[in-house]
Short mmCIF file of C-alpha atoms and ligand atoms in Angstrom, two decimals:
data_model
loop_
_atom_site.label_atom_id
_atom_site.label_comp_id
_atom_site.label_asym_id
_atom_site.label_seq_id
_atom_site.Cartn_x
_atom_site.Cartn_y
_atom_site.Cartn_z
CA UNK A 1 4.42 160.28 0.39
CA UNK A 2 0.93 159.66 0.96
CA UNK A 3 -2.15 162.07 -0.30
CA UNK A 4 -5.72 161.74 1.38
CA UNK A 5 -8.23 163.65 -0.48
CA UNK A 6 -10.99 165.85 1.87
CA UNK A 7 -14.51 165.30 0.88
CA UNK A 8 -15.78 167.57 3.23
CA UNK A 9 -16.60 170.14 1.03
CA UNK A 10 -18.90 168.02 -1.30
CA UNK A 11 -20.80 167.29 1.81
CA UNK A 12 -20.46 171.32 1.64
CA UNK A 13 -22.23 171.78 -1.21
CA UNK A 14 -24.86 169.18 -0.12
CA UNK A 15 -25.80 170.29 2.58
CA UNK A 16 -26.51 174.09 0.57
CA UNK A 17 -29.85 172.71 -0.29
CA UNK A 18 -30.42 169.63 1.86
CA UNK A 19 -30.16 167.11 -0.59
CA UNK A 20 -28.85 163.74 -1.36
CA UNK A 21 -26.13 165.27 -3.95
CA UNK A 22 -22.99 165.47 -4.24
CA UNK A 23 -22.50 162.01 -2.70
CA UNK A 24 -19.73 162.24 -0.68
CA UNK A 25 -19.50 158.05 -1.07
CA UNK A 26 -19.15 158.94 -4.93
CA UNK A 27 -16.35 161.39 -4.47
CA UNK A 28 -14.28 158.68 -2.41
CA UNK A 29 -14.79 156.86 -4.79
CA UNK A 30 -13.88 158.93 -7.72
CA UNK A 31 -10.73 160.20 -5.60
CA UNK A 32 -9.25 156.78 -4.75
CA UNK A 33 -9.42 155.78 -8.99
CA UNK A 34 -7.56 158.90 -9.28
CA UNK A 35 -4.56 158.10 -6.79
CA UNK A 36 -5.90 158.97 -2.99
CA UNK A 37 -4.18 156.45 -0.45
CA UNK A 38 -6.62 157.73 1.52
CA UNK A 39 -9.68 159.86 2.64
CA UNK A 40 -9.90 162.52 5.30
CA UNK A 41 -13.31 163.98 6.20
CA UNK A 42 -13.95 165.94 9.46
CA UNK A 43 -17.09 165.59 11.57
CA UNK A 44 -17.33 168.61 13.12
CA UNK A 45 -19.96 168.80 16.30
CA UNK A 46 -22.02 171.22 13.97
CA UNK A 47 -22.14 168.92 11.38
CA UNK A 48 -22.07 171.24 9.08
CA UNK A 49 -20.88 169.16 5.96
CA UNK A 50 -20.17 165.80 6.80
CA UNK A 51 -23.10 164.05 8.77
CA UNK A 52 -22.79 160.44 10.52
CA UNK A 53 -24.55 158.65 7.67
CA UNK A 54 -21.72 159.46 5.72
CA UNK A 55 -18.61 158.48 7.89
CA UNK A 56 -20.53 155.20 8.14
CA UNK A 57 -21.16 154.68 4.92
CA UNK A 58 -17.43 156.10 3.80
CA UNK A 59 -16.51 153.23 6.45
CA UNK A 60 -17.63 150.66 4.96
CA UNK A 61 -16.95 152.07 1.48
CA UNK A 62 -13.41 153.26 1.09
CA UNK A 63 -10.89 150.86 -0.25
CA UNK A 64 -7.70 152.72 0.60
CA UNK A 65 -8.16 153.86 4.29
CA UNK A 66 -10.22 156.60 6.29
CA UNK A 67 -9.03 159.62 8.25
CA UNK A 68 -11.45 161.03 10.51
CA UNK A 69 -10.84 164.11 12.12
CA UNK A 70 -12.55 165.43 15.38
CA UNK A 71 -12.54 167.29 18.14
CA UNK A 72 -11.81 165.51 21.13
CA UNK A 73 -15.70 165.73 22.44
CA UNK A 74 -17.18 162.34 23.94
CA UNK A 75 -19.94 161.81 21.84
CA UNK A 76 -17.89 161.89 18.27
CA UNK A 77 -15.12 160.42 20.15
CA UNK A 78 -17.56 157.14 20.92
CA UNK A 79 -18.99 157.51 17.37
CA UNK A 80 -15.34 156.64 16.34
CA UNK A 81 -14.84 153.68 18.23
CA UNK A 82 -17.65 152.53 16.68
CA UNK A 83 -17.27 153.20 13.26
CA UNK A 84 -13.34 152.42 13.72
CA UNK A 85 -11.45 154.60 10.91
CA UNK A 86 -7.86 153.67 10.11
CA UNK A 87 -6.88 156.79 11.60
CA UNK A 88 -8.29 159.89 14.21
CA UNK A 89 -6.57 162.90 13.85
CA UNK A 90 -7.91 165.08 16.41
CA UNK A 91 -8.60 168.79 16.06
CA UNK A 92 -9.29 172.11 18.02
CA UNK A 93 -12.99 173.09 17.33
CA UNK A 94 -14.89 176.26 17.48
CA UNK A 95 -18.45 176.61 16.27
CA UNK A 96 -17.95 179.94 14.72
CA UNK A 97 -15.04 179.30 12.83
CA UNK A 98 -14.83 178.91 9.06
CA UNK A 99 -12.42 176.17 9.04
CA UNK A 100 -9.88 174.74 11.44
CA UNK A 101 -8.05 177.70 12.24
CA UNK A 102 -4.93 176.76 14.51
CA UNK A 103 -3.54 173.61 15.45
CA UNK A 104 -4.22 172.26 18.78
CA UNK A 105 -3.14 174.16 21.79
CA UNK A 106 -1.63 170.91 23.43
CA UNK A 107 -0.97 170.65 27.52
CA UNK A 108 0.30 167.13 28.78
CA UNK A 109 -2.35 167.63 31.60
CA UNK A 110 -5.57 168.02 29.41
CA UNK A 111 -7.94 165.63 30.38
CA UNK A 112 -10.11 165.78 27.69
CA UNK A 113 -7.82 164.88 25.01
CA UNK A 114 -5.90 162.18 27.30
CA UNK A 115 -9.78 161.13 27.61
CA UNK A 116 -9.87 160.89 23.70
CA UNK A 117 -6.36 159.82 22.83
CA UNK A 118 -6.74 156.81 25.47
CA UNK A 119 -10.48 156.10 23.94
CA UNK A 120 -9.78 155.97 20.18
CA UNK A 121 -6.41 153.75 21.08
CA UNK A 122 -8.49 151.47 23.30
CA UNK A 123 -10.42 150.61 20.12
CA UNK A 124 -7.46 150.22 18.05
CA UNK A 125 -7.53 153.59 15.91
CA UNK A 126 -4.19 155.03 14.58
CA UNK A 127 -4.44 158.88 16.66
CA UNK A 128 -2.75 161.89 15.40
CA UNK A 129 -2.75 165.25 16.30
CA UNK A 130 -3.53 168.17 14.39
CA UNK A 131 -1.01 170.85 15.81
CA UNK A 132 1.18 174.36 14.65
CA UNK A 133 4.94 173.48 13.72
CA UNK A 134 6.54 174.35 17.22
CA UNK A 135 8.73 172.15 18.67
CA UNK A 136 7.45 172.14 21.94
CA UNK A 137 4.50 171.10 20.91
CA UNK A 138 5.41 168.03 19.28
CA UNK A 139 7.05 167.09 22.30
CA UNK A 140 3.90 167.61 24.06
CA UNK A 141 2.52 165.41 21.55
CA UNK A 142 5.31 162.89 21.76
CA UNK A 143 4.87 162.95 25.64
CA UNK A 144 0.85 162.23 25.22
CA UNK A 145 1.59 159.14 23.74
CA UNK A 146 0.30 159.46 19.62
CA UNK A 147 2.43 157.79 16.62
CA UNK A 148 1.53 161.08 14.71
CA UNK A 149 1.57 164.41 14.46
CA UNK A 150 -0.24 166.58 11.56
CA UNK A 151 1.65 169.98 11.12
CA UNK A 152 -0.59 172.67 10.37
CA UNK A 153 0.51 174.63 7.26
CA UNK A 154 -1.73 177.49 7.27
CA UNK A 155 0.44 180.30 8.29
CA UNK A 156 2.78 178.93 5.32
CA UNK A 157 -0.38 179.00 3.31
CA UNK A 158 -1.10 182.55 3.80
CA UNK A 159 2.37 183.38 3.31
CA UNK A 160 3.97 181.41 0.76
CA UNK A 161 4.12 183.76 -1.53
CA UNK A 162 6.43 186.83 0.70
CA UNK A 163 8.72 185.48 2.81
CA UNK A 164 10.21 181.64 3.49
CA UNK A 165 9.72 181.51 6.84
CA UNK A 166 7.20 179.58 7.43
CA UNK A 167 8.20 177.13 5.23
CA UNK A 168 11.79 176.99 7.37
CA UNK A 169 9.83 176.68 10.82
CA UNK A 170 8.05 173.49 8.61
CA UNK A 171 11.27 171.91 7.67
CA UNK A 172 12.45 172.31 11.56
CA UNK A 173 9.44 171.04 13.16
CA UNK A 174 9.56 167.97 10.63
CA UNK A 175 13.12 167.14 11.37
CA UNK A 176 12.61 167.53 14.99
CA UNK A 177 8.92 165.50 15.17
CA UNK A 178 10.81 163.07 13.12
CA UNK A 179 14.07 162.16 15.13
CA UNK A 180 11.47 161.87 18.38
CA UNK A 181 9.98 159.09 16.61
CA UNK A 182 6.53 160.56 15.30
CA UNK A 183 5.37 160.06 11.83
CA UNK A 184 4.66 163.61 10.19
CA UNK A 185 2.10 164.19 8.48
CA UNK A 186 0.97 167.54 7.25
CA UNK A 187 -1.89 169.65 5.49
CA UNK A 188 -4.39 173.16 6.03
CA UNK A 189 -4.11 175.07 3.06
CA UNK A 190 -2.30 173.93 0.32
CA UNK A 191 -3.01 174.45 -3.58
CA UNK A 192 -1.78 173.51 -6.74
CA UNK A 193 0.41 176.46 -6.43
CA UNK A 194 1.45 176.19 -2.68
CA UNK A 195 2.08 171.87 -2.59
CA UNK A 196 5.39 171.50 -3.65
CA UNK A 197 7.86 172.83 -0.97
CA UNK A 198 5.97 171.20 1.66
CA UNK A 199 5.56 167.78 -0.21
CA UNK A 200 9.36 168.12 -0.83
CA UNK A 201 10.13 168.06 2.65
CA UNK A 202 11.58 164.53 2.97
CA UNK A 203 10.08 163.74 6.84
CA UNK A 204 6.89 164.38 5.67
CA UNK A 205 4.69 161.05 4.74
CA UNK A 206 1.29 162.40 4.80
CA UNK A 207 -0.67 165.19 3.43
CA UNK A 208 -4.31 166.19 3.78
CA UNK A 209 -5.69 168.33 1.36
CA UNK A 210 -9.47 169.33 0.38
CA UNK A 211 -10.42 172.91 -0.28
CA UNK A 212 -8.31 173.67 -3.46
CA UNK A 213 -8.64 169.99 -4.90
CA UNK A 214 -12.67 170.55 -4.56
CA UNK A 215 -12.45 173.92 -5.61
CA UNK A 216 -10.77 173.02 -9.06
CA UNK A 217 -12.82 169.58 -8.99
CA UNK A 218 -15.75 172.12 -10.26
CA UNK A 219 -13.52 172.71 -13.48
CA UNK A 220 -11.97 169.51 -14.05
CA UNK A 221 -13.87 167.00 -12.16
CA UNK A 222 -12.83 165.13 -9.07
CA UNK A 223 -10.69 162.75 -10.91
CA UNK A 224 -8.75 165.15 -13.08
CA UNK A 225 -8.31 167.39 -9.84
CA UNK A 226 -6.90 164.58 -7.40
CA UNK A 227 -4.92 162.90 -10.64
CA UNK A 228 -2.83 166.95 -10.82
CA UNK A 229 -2.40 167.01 -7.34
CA UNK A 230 -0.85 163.59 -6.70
CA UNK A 231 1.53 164.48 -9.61
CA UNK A 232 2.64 167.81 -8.14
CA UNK A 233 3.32 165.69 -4.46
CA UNK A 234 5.00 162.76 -6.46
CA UNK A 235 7.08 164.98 -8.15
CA UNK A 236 7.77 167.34 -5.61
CA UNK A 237 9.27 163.78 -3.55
CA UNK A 238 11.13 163.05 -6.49
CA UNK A 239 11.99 165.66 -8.96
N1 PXP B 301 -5.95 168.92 7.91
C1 PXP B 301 -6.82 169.27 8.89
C2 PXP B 301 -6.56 168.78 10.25
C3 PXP B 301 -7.95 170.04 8.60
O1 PXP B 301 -8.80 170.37 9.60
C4 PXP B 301 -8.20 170.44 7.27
C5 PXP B 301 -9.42 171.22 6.94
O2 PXP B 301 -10.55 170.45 7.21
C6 PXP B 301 -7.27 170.03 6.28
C7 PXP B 301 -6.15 169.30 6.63
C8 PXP B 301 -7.48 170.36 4.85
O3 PXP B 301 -7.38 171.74 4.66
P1 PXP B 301 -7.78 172.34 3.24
O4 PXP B 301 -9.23 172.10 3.06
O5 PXP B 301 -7.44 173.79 3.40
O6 PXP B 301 -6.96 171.64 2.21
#
């Protein structure tokens, strides 16, 4: 099981006063000493936290690997070929939304993302998609052609806490993305509170988590914060 820190929101908190602090670069850093195998930071066409400077620099900086995420729109897709990440995981975009709010709404005949899927392979990029645990869906995504899907965990997110649904639809859509062949990877959400039934689900090799490890990051520092989380995925794998 494999945990890639998001920076995005110390590019957040940077951006609050236009300045050259937090340093996203630093936070990779710090993150990757703790445990990261890898760092996920999403340049959104707004560029509201994370600006090109950085995924360059993070490029060129990050020992472990880089996950970019993106919406499938030319001009970040051809900043990707050029700055090459391990890995694109492509998401639906909306300018007025707070964060990511659904997965992608996937059709085998959208030409955009065949576009971008096609584009970011061309160059040699790992691409993954960023979609809702429904089955169809991951065949949709199986049928476009990715290694990977990432399963959106928000709904289990919000409802965690009431009822175990969710959490059974993510244990289905695993198994099934799975036995198709896709890696699953998985993230949107998740806290110190929430990780553990999702990292224990055995098909899942990836996780991608940022708000809540920043969040606490304010109270224990970066390292502290990524060093609690890894242990709560680790042990979740392998109580
Ligand atoms: N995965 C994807 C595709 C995302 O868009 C985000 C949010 O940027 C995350 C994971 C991380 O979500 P959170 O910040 O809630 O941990």
């Amino acid at each position: 099981m494999r945990l890639y820190v998001n920076i995005d929101h110390v590019a957040t908190i940077r951006e609050a006063r236009k300045t050259d602090e937090p340093d996203p670069v630093e936070a990779a850093a710090d993150a990757e000493l703790a445990g990261a195998d890898g760092i996920t930071v999403h340049l959104r066409e707004d560029r509201r936290h994370i600006q090109d400077a950085d995924v360059t620099a993070l490029a060129d900086s990050v020992h472990t690997v880089l996950n970019l995420e993106l919406g499938a729109h030319a001009d970040i897709v051809r900043l990707a070929t050029r700055i090459k990440p391990f890995q694109a995981t492509l998401v639906p975009e909306k300018r007025q939304e707070i964060t990511t709010e659904g997965g992608l709404a996937l059709r085998k005949t959208d030409r955009r993302l065949r576009s971008a899927i096609a584009t970011l392979q061309d160059a040699g990029i790992r691409v993954s998609l960023f979609i809702d645990p429904s089955v169809k869906t991951i065949d949709i995504a199986r049928a476009l052609g990715v290694p990977a899907v990432e399963l959106h965990t928000g709904r289990y997110a919000h409802t965690w806490r009431r009822s175990d649904a969710a959490l059974t639809g993510l244990r289905r859509a695993a198994t099934h993305a799975k036995e198709i062949g896709l890696a699953v990877h998985a993230g949107h959400g998740l806290t110190y509170q929430n990780v553990q039934p999702v990292a224990a689900i055995p098909e899942i090799e990836e996780l991608n988590i940022g708000h809540s490890i920043v969040s606490n990051a304010v109270f224990w520092g970066l390292e502290e914060a990524v060093r609690r989380m890894k242990t709560l995925v680790i042990t979740a794998r392998n109580p």
